[in-house]
JSON list of C-alpha atoms in Angstrom, two decimals:
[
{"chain": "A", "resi": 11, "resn": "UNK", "atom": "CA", "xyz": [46.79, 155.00, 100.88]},
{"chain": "A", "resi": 12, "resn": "UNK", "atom": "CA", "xyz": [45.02, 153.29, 103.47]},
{"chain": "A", "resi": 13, "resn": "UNK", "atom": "CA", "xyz": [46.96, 149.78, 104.20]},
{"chain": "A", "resi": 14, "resn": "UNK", "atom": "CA", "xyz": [44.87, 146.36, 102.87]},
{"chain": "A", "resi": 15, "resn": "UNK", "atom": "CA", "xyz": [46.23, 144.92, 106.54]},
{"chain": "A", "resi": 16, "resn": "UNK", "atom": "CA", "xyz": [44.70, 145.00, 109.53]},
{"chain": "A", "resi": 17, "resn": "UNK", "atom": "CA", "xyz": [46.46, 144.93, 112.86]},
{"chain": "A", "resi": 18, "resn": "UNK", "atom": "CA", "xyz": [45.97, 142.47, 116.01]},
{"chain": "A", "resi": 19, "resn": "UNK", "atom": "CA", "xyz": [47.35, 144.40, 118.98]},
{"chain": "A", "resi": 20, "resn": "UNK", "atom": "CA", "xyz": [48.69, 143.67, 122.48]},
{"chain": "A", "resi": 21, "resn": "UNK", "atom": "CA", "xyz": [47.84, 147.45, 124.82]},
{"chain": "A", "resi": 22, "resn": "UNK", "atom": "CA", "xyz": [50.24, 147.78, 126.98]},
{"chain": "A", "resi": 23, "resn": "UNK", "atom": "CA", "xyz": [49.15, 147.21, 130.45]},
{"chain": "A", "resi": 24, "resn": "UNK", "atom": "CA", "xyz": [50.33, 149.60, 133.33]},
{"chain": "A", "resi": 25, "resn": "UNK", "atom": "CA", "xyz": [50.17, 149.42, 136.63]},
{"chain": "A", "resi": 26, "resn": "UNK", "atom": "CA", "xyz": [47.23, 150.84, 139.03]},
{"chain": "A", "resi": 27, "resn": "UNK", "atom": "CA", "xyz": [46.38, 150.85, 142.69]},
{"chain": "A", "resi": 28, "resn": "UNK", "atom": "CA", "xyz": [44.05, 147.26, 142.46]},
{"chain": "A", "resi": 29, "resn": "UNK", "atom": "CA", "xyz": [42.39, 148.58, 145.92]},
{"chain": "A", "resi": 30, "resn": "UNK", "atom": "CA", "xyz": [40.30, 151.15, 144.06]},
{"chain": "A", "resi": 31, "resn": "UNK", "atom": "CA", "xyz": [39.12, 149.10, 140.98]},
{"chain": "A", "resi": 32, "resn": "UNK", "atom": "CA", "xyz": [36.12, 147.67, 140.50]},
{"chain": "A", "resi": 33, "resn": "UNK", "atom": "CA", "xyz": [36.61, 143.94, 139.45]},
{"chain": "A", "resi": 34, "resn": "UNK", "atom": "CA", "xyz": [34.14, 141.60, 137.78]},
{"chain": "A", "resi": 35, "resn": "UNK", "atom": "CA", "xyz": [32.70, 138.95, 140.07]},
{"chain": "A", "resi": 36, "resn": "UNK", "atom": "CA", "xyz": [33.22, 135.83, 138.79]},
{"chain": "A", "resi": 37, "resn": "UNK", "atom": "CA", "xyz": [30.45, 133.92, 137.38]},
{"chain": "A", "resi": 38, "resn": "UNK", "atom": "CA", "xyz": [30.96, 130.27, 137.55]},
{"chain": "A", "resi": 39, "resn": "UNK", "atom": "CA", "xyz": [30.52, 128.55, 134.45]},
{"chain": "A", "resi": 40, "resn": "UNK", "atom": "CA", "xyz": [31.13, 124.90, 134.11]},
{"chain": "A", "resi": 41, "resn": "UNK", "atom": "CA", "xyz": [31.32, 124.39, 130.43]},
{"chain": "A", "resi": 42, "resn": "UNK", "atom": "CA", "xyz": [33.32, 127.53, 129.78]},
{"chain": "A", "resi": 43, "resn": "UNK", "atom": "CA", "xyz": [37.30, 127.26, 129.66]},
{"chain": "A", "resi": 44, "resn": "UNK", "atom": "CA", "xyz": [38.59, 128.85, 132.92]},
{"chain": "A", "resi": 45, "resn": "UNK", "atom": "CA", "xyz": [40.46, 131.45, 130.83]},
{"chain": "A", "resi": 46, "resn": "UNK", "atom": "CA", "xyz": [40.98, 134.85, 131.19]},
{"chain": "A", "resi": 47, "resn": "UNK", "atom": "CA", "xyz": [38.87, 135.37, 127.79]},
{"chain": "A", "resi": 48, "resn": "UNK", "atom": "CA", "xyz": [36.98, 132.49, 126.85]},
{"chain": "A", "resi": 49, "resn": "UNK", "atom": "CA", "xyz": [34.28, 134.27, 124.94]},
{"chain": "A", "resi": 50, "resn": "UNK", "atom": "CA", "xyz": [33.64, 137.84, 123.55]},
{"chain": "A", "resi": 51, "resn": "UNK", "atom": "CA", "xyz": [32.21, 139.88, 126.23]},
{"chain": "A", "resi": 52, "resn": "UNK", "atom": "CA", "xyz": [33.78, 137.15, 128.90]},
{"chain": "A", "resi": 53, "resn": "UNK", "atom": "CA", "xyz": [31.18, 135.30, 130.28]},
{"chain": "A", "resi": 54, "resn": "UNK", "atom": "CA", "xyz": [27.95, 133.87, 128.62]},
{"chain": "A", "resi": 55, "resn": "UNK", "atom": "CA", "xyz": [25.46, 137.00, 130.49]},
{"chain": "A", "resi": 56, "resn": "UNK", "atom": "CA", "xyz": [27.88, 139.17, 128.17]},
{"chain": "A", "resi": 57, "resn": "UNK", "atom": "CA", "xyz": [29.00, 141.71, 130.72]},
{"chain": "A", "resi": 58, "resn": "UNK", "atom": "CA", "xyz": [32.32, 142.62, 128.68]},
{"chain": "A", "resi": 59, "resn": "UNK", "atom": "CA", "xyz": [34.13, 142.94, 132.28]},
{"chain": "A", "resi": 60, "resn": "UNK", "atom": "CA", "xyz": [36.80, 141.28, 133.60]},
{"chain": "A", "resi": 61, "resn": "UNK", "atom": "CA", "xyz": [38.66, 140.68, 136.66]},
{"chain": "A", "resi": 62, "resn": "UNK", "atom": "CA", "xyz": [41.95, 141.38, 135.59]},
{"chain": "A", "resi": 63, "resn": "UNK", "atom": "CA", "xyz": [43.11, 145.13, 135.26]},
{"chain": "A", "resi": 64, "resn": "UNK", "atom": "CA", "xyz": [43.14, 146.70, 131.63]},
{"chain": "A", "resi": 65, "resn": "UNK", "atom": "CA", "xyz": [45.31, 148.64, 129.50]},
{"chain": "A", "resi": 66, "resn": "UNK", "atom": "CA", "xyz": [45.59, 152.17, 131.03]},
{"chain": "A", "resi": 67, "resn": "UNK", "atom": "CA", "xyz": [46.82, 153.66, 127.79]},
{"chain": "A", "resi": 68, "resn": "UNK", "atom": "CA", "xyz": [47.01, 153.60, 123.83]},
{"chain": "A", "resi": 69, "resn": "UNK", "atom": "CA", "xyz": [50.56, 152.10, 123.90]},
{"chain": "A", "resi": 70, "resn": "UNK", "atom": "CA", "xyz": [51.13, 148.49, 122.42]},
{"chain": "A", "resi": 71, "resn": "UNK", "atom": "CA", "xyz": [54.14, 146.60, 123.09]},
{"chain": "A", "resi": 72, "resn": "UNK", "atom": "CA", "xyz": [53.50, 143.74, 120.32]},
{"chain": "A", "resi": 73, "resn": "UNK", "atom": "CA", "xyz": [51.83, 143.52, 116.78]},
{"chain": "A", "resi": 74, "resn": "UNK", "atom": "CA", "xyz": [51.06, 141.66, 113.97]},
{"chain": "A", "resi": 75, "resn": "UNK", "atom": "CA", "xyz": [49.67, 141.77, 110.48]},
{"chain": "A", "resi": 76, "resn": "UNK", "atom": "CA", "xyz": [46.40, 139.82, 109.37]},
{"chain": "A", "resi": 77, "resn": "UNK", "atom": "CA", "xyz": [46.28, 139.93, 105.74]},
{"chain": "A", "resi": 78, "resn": "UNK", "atom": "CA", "xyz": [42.30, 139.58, 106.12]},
{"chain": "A", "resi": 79, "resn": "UNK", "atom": "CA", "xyz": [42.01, 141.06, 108.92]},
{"chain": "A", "resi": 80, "resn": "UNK", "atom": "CA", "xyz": [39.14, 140.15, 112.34]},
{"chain": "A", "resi": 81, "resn": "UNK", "atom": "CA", "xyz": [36.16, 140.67, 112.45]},
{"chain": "A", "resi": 82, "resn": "UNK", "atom": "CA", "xyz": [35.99, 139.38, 116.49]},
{"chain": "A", "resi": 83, "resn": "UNK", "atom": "CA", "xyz": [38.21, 138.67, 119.20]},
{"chain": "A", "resi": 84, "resn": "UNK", "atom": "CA", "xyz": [40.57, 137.74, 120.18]},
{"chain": "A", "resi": 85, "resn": "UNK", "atom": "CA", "xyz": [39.58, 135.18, 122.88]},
{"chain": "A", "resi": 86, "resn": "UNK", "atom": "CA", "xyz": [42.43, 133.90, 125.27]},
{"chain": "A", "resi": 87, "resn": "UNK", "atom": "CA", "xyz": [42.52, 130.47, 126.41]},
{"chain": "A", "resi": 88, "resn": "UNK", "atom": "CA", "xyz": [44.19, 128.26, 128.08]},
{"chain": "A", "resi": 89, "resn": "UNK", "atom": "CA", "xyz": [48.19, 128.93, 128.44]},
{"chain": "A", "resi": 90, "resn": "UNK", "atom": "CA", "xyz": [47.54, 132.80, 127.36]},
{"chain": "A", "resi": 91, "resn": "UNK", "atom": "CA", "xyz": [46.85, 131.36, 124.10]},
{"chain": "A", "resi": 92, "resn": "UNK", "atom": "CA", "xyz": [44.97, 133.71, 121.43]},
{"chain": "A", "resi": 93, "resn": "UNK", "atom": "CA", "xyz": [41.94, 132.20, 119.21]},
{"chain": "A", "resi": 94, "resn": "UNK", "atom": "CA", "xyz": [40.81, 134.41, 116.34]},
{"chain": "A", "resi": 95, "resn": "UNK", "atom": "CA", "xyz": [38.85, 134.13, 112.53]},
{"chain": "A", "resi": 96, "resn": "UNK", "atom": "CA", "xyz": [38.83, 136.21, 109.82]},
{"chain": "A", "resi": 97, "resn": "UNK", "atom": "CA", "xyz": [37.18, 138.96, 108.47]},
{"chain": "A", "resi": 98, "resn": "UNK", "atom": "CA", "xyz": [37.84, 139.18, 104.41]},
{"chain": "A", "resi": 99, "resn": "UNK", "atom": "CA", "xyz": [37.09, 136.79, 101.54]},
{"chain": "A", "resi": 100, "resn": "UNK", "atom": "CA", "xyz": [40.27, 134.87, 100.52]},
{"chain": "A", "resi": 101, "resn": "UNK", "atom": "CA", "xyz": [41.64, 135.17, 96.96]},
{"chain": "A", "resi": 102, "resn": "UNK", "atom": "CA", "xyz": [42.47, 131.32, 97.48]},
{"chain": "A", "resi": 103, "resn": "UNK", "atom": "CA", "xyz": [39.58, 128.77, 97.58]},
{"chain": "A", "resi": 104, "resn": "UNK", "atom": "CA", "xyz": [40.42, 128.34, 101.43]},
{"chain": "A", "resi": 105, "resn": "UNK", "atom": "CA", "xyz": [40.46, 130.78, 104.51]},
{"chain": "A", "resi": 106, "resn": "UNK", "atom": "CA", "xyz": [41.69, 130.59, 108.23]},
{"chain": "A", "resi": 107, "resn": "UNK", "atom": "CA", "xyz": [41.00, 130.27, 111.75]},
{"chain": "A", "resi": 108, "resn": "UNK", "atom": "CA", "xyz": [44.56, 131.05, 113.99]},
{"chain": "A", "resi": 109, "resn": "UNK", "atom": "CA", "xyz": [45.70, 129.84, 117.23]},
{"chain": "A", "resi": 110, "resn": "UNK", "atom": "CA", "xyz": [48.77, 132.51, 118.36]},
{"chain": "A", "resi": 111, "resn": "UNK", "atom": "CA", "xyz": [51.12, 132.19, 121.35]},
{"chain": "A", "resi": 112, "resn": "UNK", "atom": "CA", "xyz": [50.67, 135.39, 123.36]},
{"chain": "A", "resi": 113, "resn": "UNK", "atom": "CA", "xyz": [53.78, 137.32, 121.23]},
{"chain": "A", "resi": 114, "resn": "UNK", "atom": "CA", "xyz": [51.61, 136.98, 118.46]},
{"chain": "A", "resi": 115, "resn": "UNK", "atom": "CA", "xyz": [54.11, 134.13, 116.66]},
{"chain": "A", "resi": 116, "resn": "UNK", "atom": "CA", "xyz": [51.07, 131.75, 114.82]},
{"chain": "A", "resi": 117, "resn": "UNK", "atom": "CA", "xyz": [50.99, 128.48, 117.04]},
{"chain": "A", "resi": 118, "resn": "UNK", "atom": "CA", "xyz": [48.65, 126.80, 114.51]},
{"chain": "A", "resi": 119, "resn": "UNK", "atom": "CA", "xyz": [46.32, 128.08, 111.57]},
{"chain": "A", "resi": 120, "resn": "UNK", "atom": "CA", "xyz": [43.22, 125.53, 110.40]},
{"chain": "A", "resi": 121, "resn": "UNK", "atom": "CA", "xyz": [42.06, 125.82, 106.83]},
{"chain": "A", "resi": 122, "resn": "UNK", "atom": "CA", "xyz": [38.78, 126.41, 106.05]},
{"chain": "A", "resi": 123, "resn": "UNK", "atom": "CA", "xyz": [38.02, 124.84, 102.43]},
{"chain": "A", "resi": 124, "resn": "UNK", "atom": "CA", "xyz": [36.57, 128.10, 100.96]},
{"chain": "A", "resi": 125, "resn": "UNK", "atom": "CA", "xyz": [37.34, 132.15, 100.45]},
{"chain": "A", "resi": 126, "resn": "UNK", "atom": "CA", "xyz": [34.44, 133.02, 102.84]},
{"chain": "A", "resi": 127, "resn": "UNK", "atom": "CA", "xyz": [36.27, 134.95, 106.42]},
{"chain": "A", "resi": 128, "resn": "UNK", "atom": "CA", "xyz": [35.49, 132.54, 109.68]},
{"chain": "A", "resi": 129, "resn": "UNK", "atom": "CA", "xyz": [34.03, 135.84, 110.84]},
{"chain": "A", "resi": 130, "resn": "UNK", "atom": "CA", "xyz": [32.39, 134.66, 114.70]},
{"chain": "A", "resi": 131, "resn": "UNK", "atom": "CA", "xyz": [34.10, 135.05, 117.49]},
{"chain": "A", "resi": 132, "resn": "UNK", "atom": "CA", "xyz": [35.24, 131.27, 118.88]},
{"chain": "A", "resi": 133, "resn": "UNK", "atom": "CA", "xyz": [33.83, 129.46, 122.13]},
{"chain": "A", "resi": 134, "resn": "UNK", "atom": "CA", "xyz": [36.60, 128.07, 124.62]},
{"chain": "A", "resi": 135, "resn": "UNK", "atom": "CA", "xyz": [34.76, 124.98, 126.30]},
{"chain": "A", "resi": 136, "resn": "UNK", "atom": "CA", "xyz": [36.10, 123.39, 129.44]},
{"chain": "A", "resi": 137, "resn": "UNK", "atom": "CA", "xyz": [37.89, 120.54, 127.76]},
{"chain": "A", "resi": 138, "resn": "UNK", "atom": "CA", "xyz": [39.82, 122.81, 125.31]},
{"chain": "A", "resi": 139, "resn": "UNK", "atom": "CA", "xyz": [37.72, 122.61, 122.55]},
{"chain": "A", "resi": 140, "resn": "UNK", "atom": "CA", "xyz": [37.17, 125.47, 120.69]},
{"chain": "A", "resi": 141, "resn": "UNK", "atom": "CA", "xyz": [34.07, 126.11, 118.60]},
{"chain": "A", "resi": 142, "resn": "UNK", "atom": "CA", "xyz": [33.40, 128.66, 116.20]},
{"chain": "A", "resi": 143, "resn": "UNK", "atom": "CA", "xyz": [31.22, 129.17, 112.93]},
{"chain": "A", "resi": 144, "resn": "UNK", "atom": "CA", "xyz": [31.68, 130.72, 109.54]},
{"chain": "A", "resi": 145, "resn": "UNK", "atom": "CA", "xyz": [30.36, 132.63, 106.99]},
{"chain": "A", "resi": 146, "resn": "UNK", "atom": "CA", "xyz": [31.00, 129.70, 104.67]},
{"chain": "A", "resi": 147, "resn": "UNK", "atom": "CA", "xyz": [27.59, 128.48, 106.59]},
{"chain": "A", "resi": 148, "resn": "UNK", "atom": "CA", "xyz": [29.66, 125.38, 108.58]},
{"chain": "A", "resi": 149, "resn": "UNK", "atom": "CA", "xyz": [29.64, 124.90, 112.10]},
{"chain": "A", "resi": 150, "resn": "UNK", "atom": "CA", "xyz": [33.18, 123.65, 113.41]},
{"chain": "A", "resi": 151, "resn": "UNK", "atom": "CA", "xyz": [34.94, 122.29, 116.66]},
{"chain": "A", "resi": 152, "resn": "UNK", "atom": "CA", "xyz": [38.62, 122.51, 117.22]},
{"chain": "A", "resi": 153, "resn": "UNK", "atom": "CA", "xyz": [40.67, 120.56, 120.09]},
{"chain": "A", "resi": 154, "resn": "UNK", "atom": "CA", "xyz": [43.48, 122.55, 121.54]},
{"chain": "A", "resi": 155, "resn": "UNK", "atom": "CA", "xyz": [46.12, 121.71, 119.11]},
{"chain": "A", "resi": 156, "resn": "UNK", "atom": "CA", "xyz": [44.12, 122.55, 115.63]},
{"chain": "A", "resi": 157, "resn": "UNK", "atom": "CA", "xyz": [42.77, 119.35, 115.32]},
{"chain": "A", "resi": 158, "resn": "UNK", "atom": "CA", "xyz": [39.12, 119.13, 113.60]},
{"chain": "A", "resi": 159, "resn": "UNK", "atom": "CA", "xyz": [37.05, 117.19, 115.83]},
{"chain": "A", "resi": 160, "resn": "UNK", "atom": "CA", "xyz": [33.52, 117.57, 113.89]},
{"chain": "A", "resi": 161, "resn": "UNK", "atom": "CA", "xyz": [32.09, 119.97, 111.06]},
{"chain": "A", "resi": 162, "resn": "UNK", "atom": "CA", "xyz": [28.14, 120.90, 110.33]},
{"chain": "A", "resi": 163, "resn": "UNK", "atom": "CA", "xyz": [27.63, 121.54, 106.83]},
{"chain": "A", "resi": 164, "resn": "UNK", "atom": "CA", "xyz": [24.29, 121.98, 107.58]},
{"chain": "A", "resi": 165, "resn": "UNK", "atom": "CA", "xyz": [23.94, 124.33, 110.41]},
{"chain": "A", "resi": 166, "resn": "UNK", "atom": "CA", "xyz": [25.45, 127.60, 109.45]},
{"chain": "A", "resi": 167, "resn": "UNK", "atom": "CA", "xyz": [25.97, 130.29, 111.63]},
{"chain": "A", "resi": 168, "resn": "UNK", "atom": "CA", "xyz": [26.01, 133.64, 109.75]},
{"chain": "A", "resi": 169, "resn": "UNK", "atom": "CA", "xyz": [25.99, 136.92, 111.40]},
{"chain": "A", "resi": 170, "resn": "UNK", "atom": "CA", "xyz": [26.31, 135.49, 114.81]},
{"chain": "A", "resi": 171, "resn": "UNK", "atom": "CA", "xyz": [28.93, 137.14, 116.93]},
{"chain": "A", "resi": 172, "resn": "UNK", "atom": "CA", "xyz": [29.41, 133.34, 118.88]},
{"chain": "A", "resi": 173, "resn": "UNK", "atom": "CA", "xyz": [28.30, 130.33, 119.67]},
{"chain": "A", "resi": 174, "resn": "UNK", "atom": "CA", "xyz": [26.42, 130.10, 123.36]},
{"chain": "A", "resi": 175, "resn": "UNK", "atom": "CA", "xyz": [26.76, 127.16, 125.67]},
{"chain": "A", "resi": 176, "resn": "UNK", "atom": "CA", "xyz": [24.88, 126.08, 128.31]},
{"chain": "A", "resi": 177, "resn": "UNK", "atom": "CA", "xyz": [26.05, 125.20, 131.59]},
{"chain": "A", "resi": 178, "resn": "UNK", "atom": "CA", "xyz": [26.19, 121.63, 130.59]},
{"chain": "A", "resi": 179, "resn": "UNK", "atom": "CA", "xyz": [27.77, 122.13, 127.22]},
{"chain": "A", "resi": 180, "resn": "UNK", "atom": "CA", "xyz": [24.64, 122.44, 125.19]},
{"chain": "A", "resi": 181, "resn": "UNK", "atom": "CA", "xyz": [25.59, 124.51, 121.72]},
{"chain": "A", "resi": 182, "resn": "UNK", "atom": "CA", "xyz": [22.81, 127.23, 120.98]},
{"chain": "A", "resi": 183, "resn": "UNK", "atom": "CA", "xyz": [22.46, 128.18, 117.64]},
{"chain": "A", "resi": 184, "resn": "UNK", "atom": "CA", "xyz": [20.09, 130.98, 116.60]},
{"chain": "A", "resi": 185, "resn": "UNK", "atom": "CA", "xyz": [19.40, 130.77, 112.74]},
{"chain": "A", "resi": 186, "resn": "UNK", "atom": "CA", "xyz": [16.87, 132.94, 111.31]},
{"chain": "A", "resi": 187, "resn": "UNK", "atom": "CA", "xyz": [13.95, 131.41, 112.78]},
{"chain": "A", "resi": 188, "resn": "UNK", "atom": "CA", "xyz": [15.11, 127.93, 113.98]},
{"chain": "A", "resi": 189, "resn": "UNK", "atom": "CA", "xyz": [16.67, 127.47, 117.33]},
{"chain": "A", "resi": 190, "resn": "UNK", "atom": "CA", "xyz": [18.92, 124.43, 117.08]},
{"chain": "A", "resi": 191, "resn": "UNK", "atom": "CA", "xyz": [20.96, 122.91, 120.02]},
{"chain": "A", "resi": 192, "resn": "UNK", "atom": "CA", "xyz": [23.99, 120.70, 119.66]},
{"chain": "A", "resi": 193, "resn": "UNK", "atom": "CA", "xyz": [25.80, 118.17, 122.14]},
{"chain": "A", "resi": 194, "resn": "UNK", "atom": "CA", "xyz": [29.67, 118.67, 122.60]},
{"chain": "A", "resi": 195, "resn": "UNK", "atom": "CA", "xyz": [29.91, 116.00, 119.93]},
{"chain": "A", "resi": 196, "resn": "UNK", "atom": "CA", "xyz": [27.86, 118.08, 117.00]},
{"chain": "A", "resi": 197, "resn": "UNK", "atom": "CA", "xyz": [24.50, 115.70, 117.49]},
{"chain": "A", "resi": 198, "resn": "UNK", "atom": "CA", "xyz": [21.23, 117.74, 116.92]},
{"chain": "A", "resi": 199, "resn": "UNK", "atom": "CA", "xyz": [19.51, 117.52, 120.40]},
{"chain": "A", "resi": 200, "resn": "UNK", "atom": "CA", "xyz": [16.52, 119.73, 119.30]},
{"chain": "A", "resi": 201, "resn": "UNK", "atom": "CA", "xyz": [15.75, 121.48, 115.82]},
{"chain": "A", "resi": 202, "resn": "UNK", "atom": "CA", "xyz": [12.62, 124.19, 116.94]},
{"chain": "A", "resi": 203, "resn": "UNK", "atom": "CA", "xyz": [11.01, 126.45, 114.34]},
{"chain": "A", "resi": 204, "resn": "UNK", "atom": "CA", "xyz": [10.82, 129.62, 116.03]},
{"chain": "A", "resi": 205, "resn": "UNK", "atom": "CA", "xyz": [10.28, 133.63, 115.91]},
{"chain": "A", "resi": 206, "resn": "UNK", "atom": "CA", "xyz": [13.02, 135.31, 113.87]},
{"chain": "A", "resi": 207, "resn": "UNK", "atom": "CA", "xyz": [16.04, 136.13, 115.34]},
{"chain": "A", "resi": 208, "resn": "UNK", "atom": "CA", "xyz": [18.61, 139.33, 115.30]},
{"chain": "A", "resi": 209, "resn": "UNK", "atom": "CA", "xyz": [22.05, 138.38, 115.00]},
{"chain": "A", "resi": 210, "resn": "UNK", "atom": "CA", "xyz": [22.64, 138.36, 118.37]},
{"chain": "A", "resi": 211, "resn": "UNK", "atom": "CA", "xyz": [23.95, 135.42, 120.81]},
{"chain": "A", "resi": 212, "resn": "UNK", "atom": "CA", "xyz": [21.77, 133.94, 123.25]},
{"chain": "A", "resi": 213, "resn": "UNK", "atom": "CA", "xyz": [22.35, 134.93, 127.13]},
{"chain": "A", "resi": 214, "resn": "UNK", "atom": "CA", "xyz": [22.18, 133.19, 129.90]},
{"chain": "A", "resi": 215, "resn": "UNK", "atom": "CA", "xyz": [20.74, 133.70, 133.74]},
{"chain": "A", "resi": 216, "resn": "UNK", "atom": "CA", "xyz": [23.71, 133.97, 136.07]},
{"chain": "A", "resi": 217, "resn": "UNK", "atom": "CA", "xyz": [21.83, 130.56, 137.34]},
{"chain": "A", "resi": 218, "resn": "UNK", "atom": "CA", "xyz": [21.83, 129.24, 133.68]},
{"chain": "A", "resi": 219, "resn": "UNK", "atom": "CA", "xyz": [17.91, 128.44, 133.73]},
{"chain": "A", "resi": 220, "resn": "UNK", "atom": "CA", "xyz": [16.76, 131.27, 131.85]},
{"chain": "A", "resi": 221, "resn": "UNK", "atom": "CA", "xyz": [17.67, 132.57, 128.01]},
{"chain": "A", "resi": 222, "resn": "UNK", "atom": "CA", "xyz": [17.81, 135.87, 126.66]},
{"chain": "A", "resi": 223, "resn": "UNK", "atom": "CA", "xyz": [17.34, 136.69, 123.06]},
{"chain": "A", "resi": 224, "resn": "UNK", "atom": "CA", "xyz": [16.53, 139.68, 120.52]},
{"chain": "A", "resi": 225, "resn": "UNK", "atom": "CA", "xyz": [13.88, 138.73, 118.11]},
{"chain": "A", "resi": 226, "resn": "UNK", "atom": "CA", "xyz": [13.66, 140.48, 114.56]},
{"chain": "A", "resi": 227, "resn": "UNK", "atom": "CA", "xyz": [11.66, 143.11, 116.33]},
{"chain": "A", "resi": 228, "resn": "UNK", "atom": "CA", "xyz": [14.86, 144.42, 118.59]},
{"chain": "A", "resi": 229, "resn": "UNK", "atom": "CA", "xyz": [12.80, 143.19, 121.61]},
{"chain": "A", "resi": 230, "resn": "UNK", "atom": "CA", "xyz": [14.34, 141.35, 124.43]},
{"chain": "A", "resi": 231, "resn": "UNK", "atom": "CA", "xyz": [12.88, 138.17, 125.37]}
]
C-alpha cells in the first residue's frame, strides 16, 4: 500500500569540476532575502537556476516525514533555514506552515486556524519576513522566528504558486480578475479590476519596470 506520508528530501550533493558549469548570474533584487532559495524558481524572472552546484545524483543523506505532505518548496532562507506549507486538508480544524533547521529537525511550525493545506510556496523578503498564502483564502506574513506579523482575511490567494514582490517590496496578488498590491505592512495600495488571470505568479523585468502575466487565455502579457 502506497504510504499516506510524503517525504521532504535533502539530494546529496557531490562534487564537480565548478570550471565547466554554467552558473546563474545573479540578479539583484532588493526586496528579496539574499538566500540561496528565497522563492520557487529563485529569483522573481523565475529562471529555476541557481548559482550554487546541484545534486549530481538520486542519493539523499537526510529525510523526514510530512504527514500532509507539500505541495511547493522548500525555500531556504536565511541561516540555511527551510520554509515550507502544506499540501492536504487537516483532520483537525487547524493546519501548518514549518520553519526546519537544515537536518530537517522542525525549528518552528505556525498554525493556521483551519483544515485547508497552506499550499503556496512562501516569499523570503529582505528583512526576514516571510509571506505566503493559503488555500484557506488568507494572506499571511511571518517574521523570522514564527511570529504573525499581519493576516488578510480578505485577499485570498488560491492556486497561486507565490506571492511576487517588487523591487521595493510591493506584494502582487493576482486573483481571478483583480490585481491587488500590498505594502510590506498588508495595506491595500491599489485594488484594479482586471482581465482574468491563470494561476500563475507575476514576473518581473530583470530591471523590475515591466510585469509578465498569463491571462485566462494562456497568453503572455
Amino acid at each position: 500500500m502506497r504510504s499516506k506520508y510524503f517525504s521532504l528530501l535533502i539530494l546529496l550533493i557531490c562534487s564537480i569540476d565548478v570550471t565547466t558549469a554554467q552558473q546563474q548570474a545573479h540578479i539583484p533584487w532588493p526586496s528579496l532575502a539574499d538566500s540561496p532559495w528565497p522563492v520557487l524558481r529563485g529569483d522573481m524572472q523565475g529562471t529555476g537556476r541557481s548559482k550554487y552546484i546541484g545534486p549530481r545524483s538520486a542519493d539523499y543523506i537526510i529525510r523526514r516525514d510530512m504527514p500532509l505532505g507539500i505541495t511547493f518548496g522548500p525555500v531556504i532562507g536565511y541561516g540555511d533555514i527551510l520554509f515550507t506549507g502544506t499540501a492536504a486538508f487537516n483532520t483537525n480544524p487547524f493546519n501548518f506552515f514549518y520553519s526546519l533547521e537544515d537536518k530537517l529537525d522542525i525549528r518552528w511550525e505556525f498554525k493556521t486556524l483551519t483544515a485547508w493545506p497552506n499550499n503556496s510556496g512562501p516569499t523570503l523578503a529582505f528583512d526576514s519576513t516571510i509571506y505566503f498564502g493559503s488555500a484557506n483564502g488568507n494572506t499571511y506574513a511571518l517574521d523570522y522566528a514564527g511570529n504573525l506579523k499581519w493576516e488578510r482575511d480578505d485577499i485570498g490567494l488560491r492556486g497561486h504558486p507565490f506571492i511576487s514582490i517588487s523591487k521595493n517590496g510591493t506584494l502582487y496578488l493576482p486573483l481571478e480578475n483583480r490585481l491587488v498590491l500590498l505594502d510590506k505592512n498588508g495595506n491595500t495600495l491599489k485594488d484594479t479590476i482586471f482581465q482574468k488571470f491563470n494561476p500563475h505568479p507575476f514576473l518581473f523585468s530583470i530591471g523590475g519596470d515591466t510585469v509578465y502575466y498569463i491571462n485566462e487565455r494562456d497568453e503572455l502579457r
